[in-house]
Amino acid sequence: MDIRPETFDEEVINASYNELVVVDFWAPWCGPCRMLGPILEKVCDEFGVKLAKVNTETYPELASRFQVRGIPDVRFFKDGKVIDSFTGALPESQVRTILSKYAKSNITRAIEEAKALALREEIDKAKKAFEKLVASYPQNAEVLIAAADFALEMQDEAWAKELLGRVSRVDPLYSQAQARLDILAFKEGCQEEGSSEVARLYQQGCCHALKREWREALEAFVQAVAKDRSYKDDAARKAMLSIFARLGDRDPLTVEYRRRLSSVLF
């Protein structure tokens, strides 16, 4: 909605106590504003978030009130105050990433519903829900990764690989998709039988990783690195990096075993 000075407090400040409100300070002559406007409308609609637009040429007093120095200037209001902001025409993926910190998209809610079906062991319904999501959003990395995780749970590796292979290299979630593809490679390692101690450690790590027994997998891999880093072209170290990417930088296991790996290597 277009906001005027006399409606700003009611439509933005007061409304933000009940919902997140995104305010776009813009002007008709601003090229980047015209680029960003449709992106904001699309993403805010996707997240079910209220979007308020302030024409700074018509209402410079509002721009002055919030010390807007350049446009487009986007502010996120919650509980009567600004909780985040950005300036300039960001790409859609970055706008979506910022907004996802404060709200759930329709896609995220649909994914959660499909996951809930799987948790209730309504597998056929869950599969249909994920298939519908993939058909509706064939290039959405969040959808592709969630569906791939479900496929892996169902041991449908072919479908999982096909889904993960669609994630673009430039997508912020690419590393997560790649980590899952790397973990699929553990199946081959688990099936291999080695005669040396390092080969057995690597095999054990792969088998644990397939079961998502992350601590046991990391322990076996770090021991393999300590004994022979060169085994299978540094496979154990690369396996650890794949698990770190899968778990995330802040996971306690990542922190612990990244330190262990560094001590072994250096």
GROMACS .gro file of N, CA and C in nm, residues 3-139:
model
  411
    3ILE      N    1   0.178   0.482   0.139
    3ILE     CA    2   0.166   0.542   0.271
    3ILE      C    3   0.186   0.693   0.265
    4ARG      N    4   0.100   0.766   0.337
    4ARG     CA    5   0.111   0.910   0.350
    4ARG      C    6   0.154   0.943   0.493
    5PRO      N    7   0.204   1.064   0.517
    5PRO     CA    8   0.247   1.101   0.653
    5PRO      C    9   0.139   1.081   0.757
    6GLU      N   10   0.015   1.111   0.723
    6GLU     CA   11  -0.093   1.101   0.821
    6GLU      C   12  -0.136   0.956   0.848
    7THR      N   13  -0.094   0.862   0.762
    7THR     CA   14  -0.131   0.722   0.784
    7THR      C   15  -0.013   0.635   0.827
    8PHE      N   16   0.108   0.692   0.828
    8PHE     CA   17   0.227   0.612   0.854
    8PHE      C   18   0.224   0.546   0.991
    9ASP      N   19   0.194   0.622   1.094
    9ASP     CA   20   0.197   0.565   1.229
    9ASP      C   21   0.096   0.452   1.245
   10GLU      N   22  -0.021   0.471   1.187
   10GLU     CA   23  -0.125   0.367   1.201
   10GLU      C   24  -0.094   0.245   1.116
   11GLU      N   25  -0.055   0.268   0.992
   11GLU     CA   26  -0.037   0.157   0.898
   11GLU      C   27   0.098   0.086   0.912
   12VAL      N   28   0.196   0.155   0.971
   12VAL     CA   29   0.329   0.094   0.984
   12VAL      C   30   0.365   0.072   1.131
   13ILE      N   31   0.378   0.180   1.206
   13ILE     CA   32   0.424   0.167   1.345
   13ILE      C   33   0.329   0.081   1.427
   14ASN      N   34   0.202   0.118   1.431
   14ASN     CA   35   0.105   0.042   1.512
   14ASN      C   36   0.084  -0.098   1.456
   15ALA      N   37   0.079  -0.110   1.324
   15ALA     CA   38   0.057  -0.242   1.262
   15ALA      C   39   0.172  -0.336   1.291
   16SER      N   40   0.292  -0.282   1.310
   16SER     CA   41   0.410  -0.367   1.329
   16SER      C   42   0.410  -0.440   1.464
   17TYR      N   43   0.320  -0.399   1.554
   17TYR     CA   44   0.309  -0.472   1.681
   17TYR      C   45   0.237  -0.606   1.661
   18ASN      N   46   0.168  -0.619   1.550
   18ASN     CA   47   0.095  -0.742   1.521
   18ASN      C   48   0.156  -0.823   1.407
   19GLU      N   49   0.237  -0.759   1.323
   19GLU     CA   50   0.295  -0.827   1.208
   19GLU      C   51   0.419  -0.752   1.162
   20LEU      N   52   0.503  -0.822   1.086
   20LEU     CA   53   0.618  -0.757   1.024
   20LEU      C   54   0.569  -0.667   0.912
   21VAL      N   55   0.623  -0.544   0.906
   21VAL     CA   56   0.588  -0.451   0.799
   21VAL      C   57   0.716  -0.408   0.727
   22VAL      N   58   0.719  -0.426   0.597
   22VAL     CA   59   0.832  -0.385   0.514
   22VAL      C   60   0.797  -0.251   0.450
   23VAL      N   61   0.885  -0.151   0.466
   23VAL     CA   62   0.862  -0.017   0.411
   23VAL      C   63   0.966   0.011   0.303
   24ASP      N   64   0.918   0.044   0.184
   24ASP     CA   65   1.004   0.074   0.069
   24ASP      C   66   1.001   0.224   0.044
   25PHE      N   67   1.111   0.293   0.073
   25PHE     CA   68   1.123   0.435   0.042
   25PHE      C   69   1.177   0.445  -0.101
   26TRP      N   70   1.102   0.508  -0.190
   26TRP     CA   71   1.134   0.507  -0.332
   26TRP      C   72   1.096   0.640  -0.396
   27ALA      N   73   1.121   0.653  -0.525
   27ALA     CA   74   1.077   0.769  -0.603
   27ALA      C   75   1.060   0.727  -0.748
   28PRO      N   76   0.966   0.789  -0.819
   28PRO     CA   77   0.938   0.748  -0.958
   28PRO      C   78   1.057   0.764  -1.052
   29TRP      N   79   1.145   0.861  -1.027
   29TRP     CA   80   1.258   0.886  -1.115
   29TRP      C   81   1.376   0.791  -1.091
   30CYS      N   82   1.367   0.708  -0.985
   30CYS     CA   83   1.479   0.623  -0.942
   30CYS      C   84   1.476   0.489  -1.016
   31GLY      N   85   1.576   0.468  -1.104
   31GLY     CA   86   1.582   0.343  -1.179
   31GLY      C   87   1.594   0.219  -1.093
   32PRO      N   88   1.687   0.214  -0.996
   32PRO     CA   89   1.697   0.098  -0.907
   32PRO      C   90   1.569   0.071  -0.830
   33CYS      N   91   1.496   0.179  -0.797
   33CYS     CA   92   1.368   0.162  -0.727
   33CYS      C   93   1.269   0.084  -0.813
   34ARG      N   94   1.267   0.118  -0.942
   34ARG     CA   95   1.176   0.048  -1.033
   34ARG      C   96   1.216  -0.097  -1.052
   35MET      N   97   1.347  -0.126  -1.039
   35MET     CA   98   1.393  -0.264  -1.047
   35MET      C   99   1.355  -0.342  -0.922
   36LEU      N  100   1.370  -0.278  -0.806
   36LEU     CA  101   1.346  -0.347  -0.680
   36LEU      C  102   1.199  -0.363  -0.648
   37GLY      N  103   1.117  -0.267  -0.692
   37GLY     CA  104   0.976  -0.269  -0.655
   37GLY      C  105   0.904  -0.400  -0.683
   38PRO      N  106   0.910  -0.451  -0.806
   38PRO     CA  107   0.842  -0.579  -0.836
   38PRO      C  108   0.898  -0.695  -0.755
   39ILE      N  109   1.029  -0.692  -0.726
   39ILE     CA  110   1.090  -0.799  -0.646
   39ILE      C  111   1.032  -0.797  -0.505
   40LEU      N  112   1.025  -0.678  -0.445
   40LEU     CA  113   0.967  -0.667  -0.311
   40LEU      C  114   0.822  -0.714  -0.309
   41GLU      N  115   0.745  -0.675  -0.408
   41GLU     CA  116   0.605  -0.714  -0.413
   41GLU      C  117   0.592  -0.867  -0.422
   42LYS      N  118   0.674  -0.926  -0.507
   42LYS     CA  119   0.669  -1.072  -0.525
   42LYS      C  120   0.708  -1.144  -0.396
   43VAL      N  121   0.821  -1.104  -0.336
   43VAL     CA  122   0.872  -1.175  -0.219
   43VAL      C  123   0.783  -1.151  -0.097
   44CYS      N  124   0.737  -1.028  -0.078
   44CYS     CA  125   0.647  -1.001   0.036
   44CYS      C  126   0.517  -1.079   0.022
   45ASP      N  127   0.467  -1.090  -0.100
   45ASP     CA  128   0.347  -1.171  -0.122
   45ASP      C  129   0.374  -1.317  -0.091
   46GLU      N  130   0.492  -1.365  -0.131
   46GLU     CA  131   0.531  -1.503  -0.105
   46GLU      C  132   0.538  -1.533   0.044
   47PHE      N  133   0.582  -1.434   0.123
   47PHE     CA  134   0.595  -1.452   0.267
   47PHE      C  135   0.471  -1.406   0.344
   48GLY      N  136   0.372  -1.354   0.274
   48GLY     CA  137   0.252  -1.306   0.341
   48GLY      C  138   0.280  -1.187   0.432
   49VAL      N  139   0.372  -1.100   0.389
   49VAL     CA  140   0.415  -0.986   0.469
   49VAL      C  141   0.361  -0.856   0.409
   50LYS      N  142   0.323  -0.764   0.496
   50LYS     CA  143   0.269  -0.635   0.453
   50LYS      C  144   0.380  -0.548   0.396
   51LEU      N  145   0.358  -0.491   0.277
   51LEU     CA  146   0.453  -0.403   0.212
   51LEU      C  147   0.393  -0.263   0.202
   52ALA      N  148   0.463  -0.167   0.261
   52ALA     CA  149   0.420  -0.027   0.255
   52ALA      C  150   0.520   0.051   0.171
   53LYS      N  151   0.470   0.136   0.080
   53LYS     CA  152   0.558   0.211  -0.010
   53LYS      C  153   0.545   0.361   0.019
   54VAL      N  154   0.660   0.425   0.033
   54VAL     CA  155   0.664   0.569   0.061
   54VAL      C  156   0.732   0.640  -0.055
   55ASN      N  157   0.657   0.724  -0.125
   55ASN     CA  158   0.712   0.803  -0.235
   55ASN      C  159   0.786   0.923  -0.173
   56THR      N  160   0.919   0.917  -0.174
   56THR     CA  161   0.998   1.021  -0.107
   56THR      C  162   0.993   1.155  -0.180
   57GLU      N  163   0.955   1.155  -0.307
   57GLU     CA  164   0.942   1.280  -0.381
   57GLU      C  165   0.815   1.354  -0.338
   58THR      N  166   0.709   1.277  -0.316
   58THR     CA  167   0.582   1.335  -0.274
   58THR      C  168   0.582   1.367  -0.125
   59TYR      N  169   0.646   1.281  -0.045
   59TYR     CA  170   0.645   1.297   0.100
   59TYR      C  171   0.788   1.300   0.155
   60PRO      N  172   0.864   1.404   0.125
   60PRO     CA  173   1.003   1.412   0.173
   60PRO      C  174   1.013   1.417   0.325
   61GLU      N  175   0.904   1.461   0.391
   61GLU     CA  176   0.907   1.467   0.538
   61GLU      C  177   0.923   1.329   0.600
   62LEU      N  178   0.866   1.226   0.535
   62LEU     CA  179   0.883   1.090   0.587
   62LEU      C  180   1.026   1.041   0.567
   63ALA      N  181   1.086   1.075   0.453
   63ALA     CA  182   1.225   1.039   0.429
   63ALA      C  183   1.315   1.108   0.531
   64SER      N  184   1.284   1.234   0.562
   64SER     CA  185   1.363   1.308   0.660
   64SER      C  186   1.346   1.249   0.800
   65ARG      N  187   1.225   1.210   0.832
   65ARG     CA  188   1.197   1.153   0.965
   65ARG      C  189   1.282   1.029   0.991
   66PHE      N  190   1.304   0.948   0.888
   66PHE     CA  191   1.380   0.824   0.906
   66PHE      C  192   1.522   0.834   0.848
   67GLN      N  193   1.565   0.958   0.822
   67GLN     CA  194   1.703   0.984   0.778
   67GLN      C  195   1.742   0.899   0.657
   68VAL      N  196   1.653   0.896   0.560
   68VAL     CA  197   1.680   0.824   0.436
   68VAL      C  198   1.778   0.907   0.353
   69ARG      N  199   1.895   0.850   0.324
   69ARG     CA  200   2.000   0.922   0.251
   69ARG      C  201   2.005   0.882   0.105
   70GLY      N  202   1.964   0.763   0.073
   70GLY     CA  203   1.966   0.715  -0.064
   70GLY      C  204   1.852   0.618  -0.085
   71ILE      N  205   1.807   0.608  -0.209
   71ILE     CA  206   1.696   0.518  -0.239
   71ILE      C  207   1.736   0.425  -0.355
   72PRO      N  208   1.671   0.306  -0.360
   72PRO     CA  209   1.569   0.257  -0.268
   72PRO      C  210   1.628   0.226  -0.129
   73ASP      N  211   1.550   0.258  -0.026
   73ASP     CA  212   1.586   0.231   0.113
   73ASP      C  213   1.472   0.149   0.172
   74VAL      N  214   1.503   0.027   0.216
   74VAL     CA  215   1.400  -0.064   0.266
   74VAL      C  216   1.420  -0.087   0.415
   75ARG      N  217   1.314  -0.067   0.493
   75ARG     CA  218   1.320  -0.085   0.638
   75ARG      C  219   1.220  -0.194   0.679
   76PHE      N  220   1.260  -0.272   0.780
   76PHE     CA  221   1.175  -0.379   0.834
   76PHE      C  222   1.131  -0.336   0.974
   77PHE      N  223   1.001  -0.319   0.991
   77PHE     CA  224   0.947  -0.272   1.119
   77PHE      C  225   0.881  -0.387   1.196
   78LYS      N  226   0.914  -0.397   1.325
   78LYS     CA  227   0.849  -0.493   1.414
   78LYS      C  228   0.845  -0.431   1.553
   79ASP      N  229   0.728  -0.442   1.617
   79ASP     CA  230   0.708  -0.387   1.752
   79ASP      C  231   0.744  -0.240   1.759
   80GLY      N  232   0.707  -0.167   1.655
   80GLY     CA  233   0.721  -0.022   1.657
   80GLY      C  234   0.856   0.032   1.622
   81LYS      N  235   0.951  -0.052   1.584
   81LYS     CA  236   1.086  -0.003   1.554
   81LYS      C  237   1.146  -0.077   1.435
   82VAL      N  238   1.251  -0.019   1.379
   82VAL     CA  239   1.322  -0.080   1.267
   82VAL      C  240   1.413  -0.190   1.319
   83ILE      N  241   1.397  -0.312   1.267
   83ILE     CA  242   1.480  -0.424   1.311
   83ILE      C  243   1.583  -0.465   1.206
   84ASP      N  244   1.568  -0.414   1.084
   84ASP     CA  245   1.666  -0.445   0.978
   84ASP      C  246   1.642  -0.348   0.863
   85SER      N  247   1.738  -0.338   0.773
   85SER     CA  248   1.724  -0.249   0.658
   85SER      C  249   1.829  -0.282   0.553
   86PHE      N  250   1.806  -0.233   0.432
   86PHE     CA  251   1.908  -0.238   0.328
   86PHE      C  252   1.883  -0.126   0.229
   87THR      N  253   1.988  -0.086   0.159
   87THR     CA  254   1.981   0.021   0.060
   87THR      C  255   2.029  -0.032  -0.074
   88GLY      N  256   1.959   0.006  -0.179
   88GLY     CA  257   1.998  -0.038  -0.312
   88GLY      C  258   1.910  -0.151  -0.362
   89ALA      N  259   1.923  -0.180  -0.491
   89ALA     CA  260   1.841  -0.284  -0.555
   89ALA      C  261   1.911  -0.420  -0.543
   90LEU      N  262   1.873  -0.495  -0.442
   90LEU     CA  263   1.931  -0.628  -0.423
   90LEU      C  264   1.862  -0.729  -0.514
   91PRO      N  265   1.932  -0.837  -0.549
   91PRO     CA  266   1.867  -0.945  -0.625
   91PRO      C  267   1.761  -1.015  -0.541
   92GLU      N  268   1.670  -1.082  -0.610
   92GLU     CA  269   1.558  -1.147  -0.542
   92GLU      C  270   1.605  -1.246  -0.435
   93SER      N  271   1.710  -1.322  -0.464
   93SER     CA  272   1.756  -1.422  -0.368
   93SER      C  273   1.800  -1.358  -0.237
   94GLN      N  274   1.865  -1.242  -0.245
   94GLN     CA  275   1.911  -1.175  -0.124
   94GLN      C  276   1.796  -1.115  -0.046
   95VAL      N  277   1.699  -1.060  -0.116
   95VAL     CA  278   1.579  -1.007  -0.049
   95VAL      C  279   1.508  -1.120   0.024
   96ARG      N  280   1.497  -1.235  -0.042
   96ARG     CA  281   1.431  -1.350   0.020
   96ARG      C  282   1.508  -1.398   0.143
   97THR      N  283   1.641  -1.398   0.134
   97THR     CA  284   1.723  -1.442   0.246
   97THR      C  285   1.703  -1.350   0.368
   98ILE      N  286   1.702  -1.219   0.345
   98ILE     CA  287   1.681  -1.125   0.456
   98ILE      C  288   1.543  -1.145   0.517
   99LEU      N  289   1.442  -1.153   0.434
   99LEU     CA  290   1.305  -1.166   0.485
   99LEU      C  291   1.283  -1.297   0.558
  100SER      N  292   1.354  -1.402   0.517
  100SER     CA  293   1.337  -1.533   0.579
  100SER      C  294   1.385  -1.535   0.724
  101LYS      N  295   1.462  -1.434   0.764
  101LYS     CA  296   1.506  -1.426   0.904
  101LYS      C  297   1.390  -1.389   0.996
  102TYR      N  298   1.285  -1.329   0.939
  102TYR     CA  299   1.177  -1.276   1.022
  102TYR      C  300   1.039  -1.335   0.991
  103ALA      N  301   1.028  -1.408   0.882
  103ALA     CA  302   0.897  -1.464   0.845
  103ALA      C  303   0.918  -1.593   0.766
  104LYS      N  304   0.812  -1.673   0.761
  104LYS     CA  305   0.815  -1.797   0.684
  104LYS      C  306   0.740  -1.776   0.552
  105SER      N  307   0.802  -1.823   0.445
  105SER     CA  308   0.736  -1.812   0.315
  105SER      C  309   0.629  -1.919   0.300
  106ASN      N  310   0.543  -1.899   0.202
  106ASN     CA  311   0.442  -2.000   0.172
  106ASN      C  312   0.509  -2.132   0.136
  107ILE      N  313   0.624  -2.123   0.069
  107ILE     CA  314   0.699  -2.243   0.031
  107ILE      C  315   0.748  -2.315   0.155
  108THR      N  316   0.806  -2.240   0.249
  108THR     CA  317   0.857  -2.300   0.373
  108THR      C  318   0.745  -2.369   0.450
  109ARG      N  319   0.630  -2.304   0.457
  109ARG     CA  320   0.517  -2.365   0.529
  109ARG      C  321   0.471  -2.493   0.460
  110ALA      N  322   0.472  -2.493   0.326
  110ALA     CA  323   0.432  -2.613   0.252
  110ALA      C  324   0.532  -2.726   0.274
  111ILE      N  325   0.661  -2.691   0.280
  111ILE     CA  326   0.764  -2.791   0.307
  111ILE      C  327   0.744  -2.850   0.446
  112GLU      N  328   0.717  -2.766   0.544
  112GLU     CA  329   0.696  -2.814   0.680
  112GLU      C  330   0.576  -2.908   0.689
  113GLU      N  331   0.472  -2.878   0.612
  113GLU     CA  332   0.354  -2.966   0.610
  113GLU      C  333   0.389  -3.101   0.550
  114ALA      N  334   0.468  -3.101   0.443
  114ALA     CA  335   0.510  -3.228   0.381
  114ALA      C  336   0.598  -3.308   0.475
  115LYS      N  337   0.688  -3.240   0.546
  115LYS     CA  338   0.773  -3.309   0.643
  115LYS      C  339   0.691  -3.367   0.757
  116ALA      N  340   0.588  -3.295   0.798
  116ALA     CA  341   0.501  -3.345   0.906
  116ALA      C  342   0.430  -3.473   0.864
  117LEU      N  343   0.390  -3.480   0.739
  117LEU     CA  344   0.328  -3.603   0.688
  117LEU      C  345   0.426  -3.720   0.696
  118ALA      N  346   0.552  -3.693   0.661
  118ALA     CA  347   0.654  -3.798   0.667
  118ALA      C  348   0.678  -3.843   0.810
  119LEU      N  349   0.680  -3.748   0.902
  119LEU     CA  350   0.702  -3.782   1.043
  119LEU      C  351   0.587  -3.866   1.098
  120ARG      N  352   0.467  -3.842   1.047
  120ARG     CA  353   0.350  -3.922   1.089
  120ARG      C  354   0.343  -4.053   1.012
  121GLU      N  355   0.446  -4.078   0.931
  121GLU     CA  356   0.457  -4.201   0.850
  121GLU      C  357   0.346  -4.214   0.747
  122GLU      N  358   0.294  -4.099   0.703
  122GLU     CA  359   0.199  -4.096   0.592
  122GLU      C  360   0.282  -4.076   0.464
  123ILE      N  361   0.356  -4.179   0.431
  123ILE     CA  362   0.461  -4.169   0.330
  123ILE      C  363   0.405  -4.136   0.191
  124ASP      N  364   0.298  -4.200   0.152
  124ASP     CA  365   0.241  -4.174   0.019
  124ASP      C  366   0.196  -4.029   0.007
  125LYS      N  367   0.131  -3.978   0.112
  125LYS     CA  368   0.086  -3.839   0.110
  125LYS      C  369   0.205  -3.744   0.109
  126ALA      N  370   0.308  -3.779   0.186
  126ALA     CA  371   0.429  -3.696   0.190
  126ALA      C  372   0.495  -3.690   0.053
  127LYS      N  373   0.505  -3.806  -0.013
  127LYS     CA  374   0.568  -3.809  -0.144
  127LYS      C  375   0.491  -3.725  -0.245
  128LYS      N  376   0.359  -3.736  -0.241
  128LYS     CA  377   0.277  -3.656  -0.333
  128LYS      C  378   0.293  -3.507  -0.304
  129ALA      N  379   0.304  -3.472  -0.175
  129ALA     CA  380   0.321  -3.332  -0.138
  129ALA      C  381   0.454  -3.278  -0.190
  130PHE      N  382   0.560  -3.357  -0.175
  130PHE     CA  383   0.690  -3.313  -0.226
  130PHE      C  384   0.691  -3.307  -0.379
  131GLU      N  385   0.629  -3.404  -0.444
  131GLU     CA  386   0.623  -3.404  -0.590
  131GLU      C  387   0.548  -3.281  -0.641
  132LYS      N  388   0.441  -3.244  -0.570
  132LYS     CA  389   0.364  -3.124  -0.608
  132LYS      C  390   0.449  -2.999  -0.591
  133LEU      N  391   0.524  -2.993  -0.482
  133LEU     CA  392   0.611  -2.878  -0.458
  133LEU      C  393   0.717  -2.865  -0.567
  134VAL      N  394   0.779  -2.977  -0.603
  134VAL     CA  395   0.883  -2.976  -0.706
  134VAL      C  396   0.824  -2.934  -0.841
  135ALA      N  397   0.705  -2.981  -0.871
  135ALA     CA  398   0.640  -2.943  -0.996
  135ALA      C  399   0.606  -2.793  -0.998
  136SER      N  400   0.568  -2.740  -0.882
  136SER     CA  401   0.531  -2.599  -0.874
  136SER      C  402   0.652  -2.506  -0.871
  137TYR      N  403   0.760  -2.554  -0.809
  137TYR     CA  404   0.881  -2.470  -0.794
  137TYR      C  405   1.003  -2.551  -0.838
  138PRO      N  406   1.014  -2.579  -0.968
  138PRO     CA  407   1.119  -2.671  -1.017
  138PRO      C  408   1.261  -2.622  -1.001
  139GLN      N  409   1.281  -2.492  -0.977
  139GLN     CA  410   1.417  -2.439  -0.961
  139GLN      C  411   1.442  -2.383  -0.822
   0.00000   0.00000   0.00000
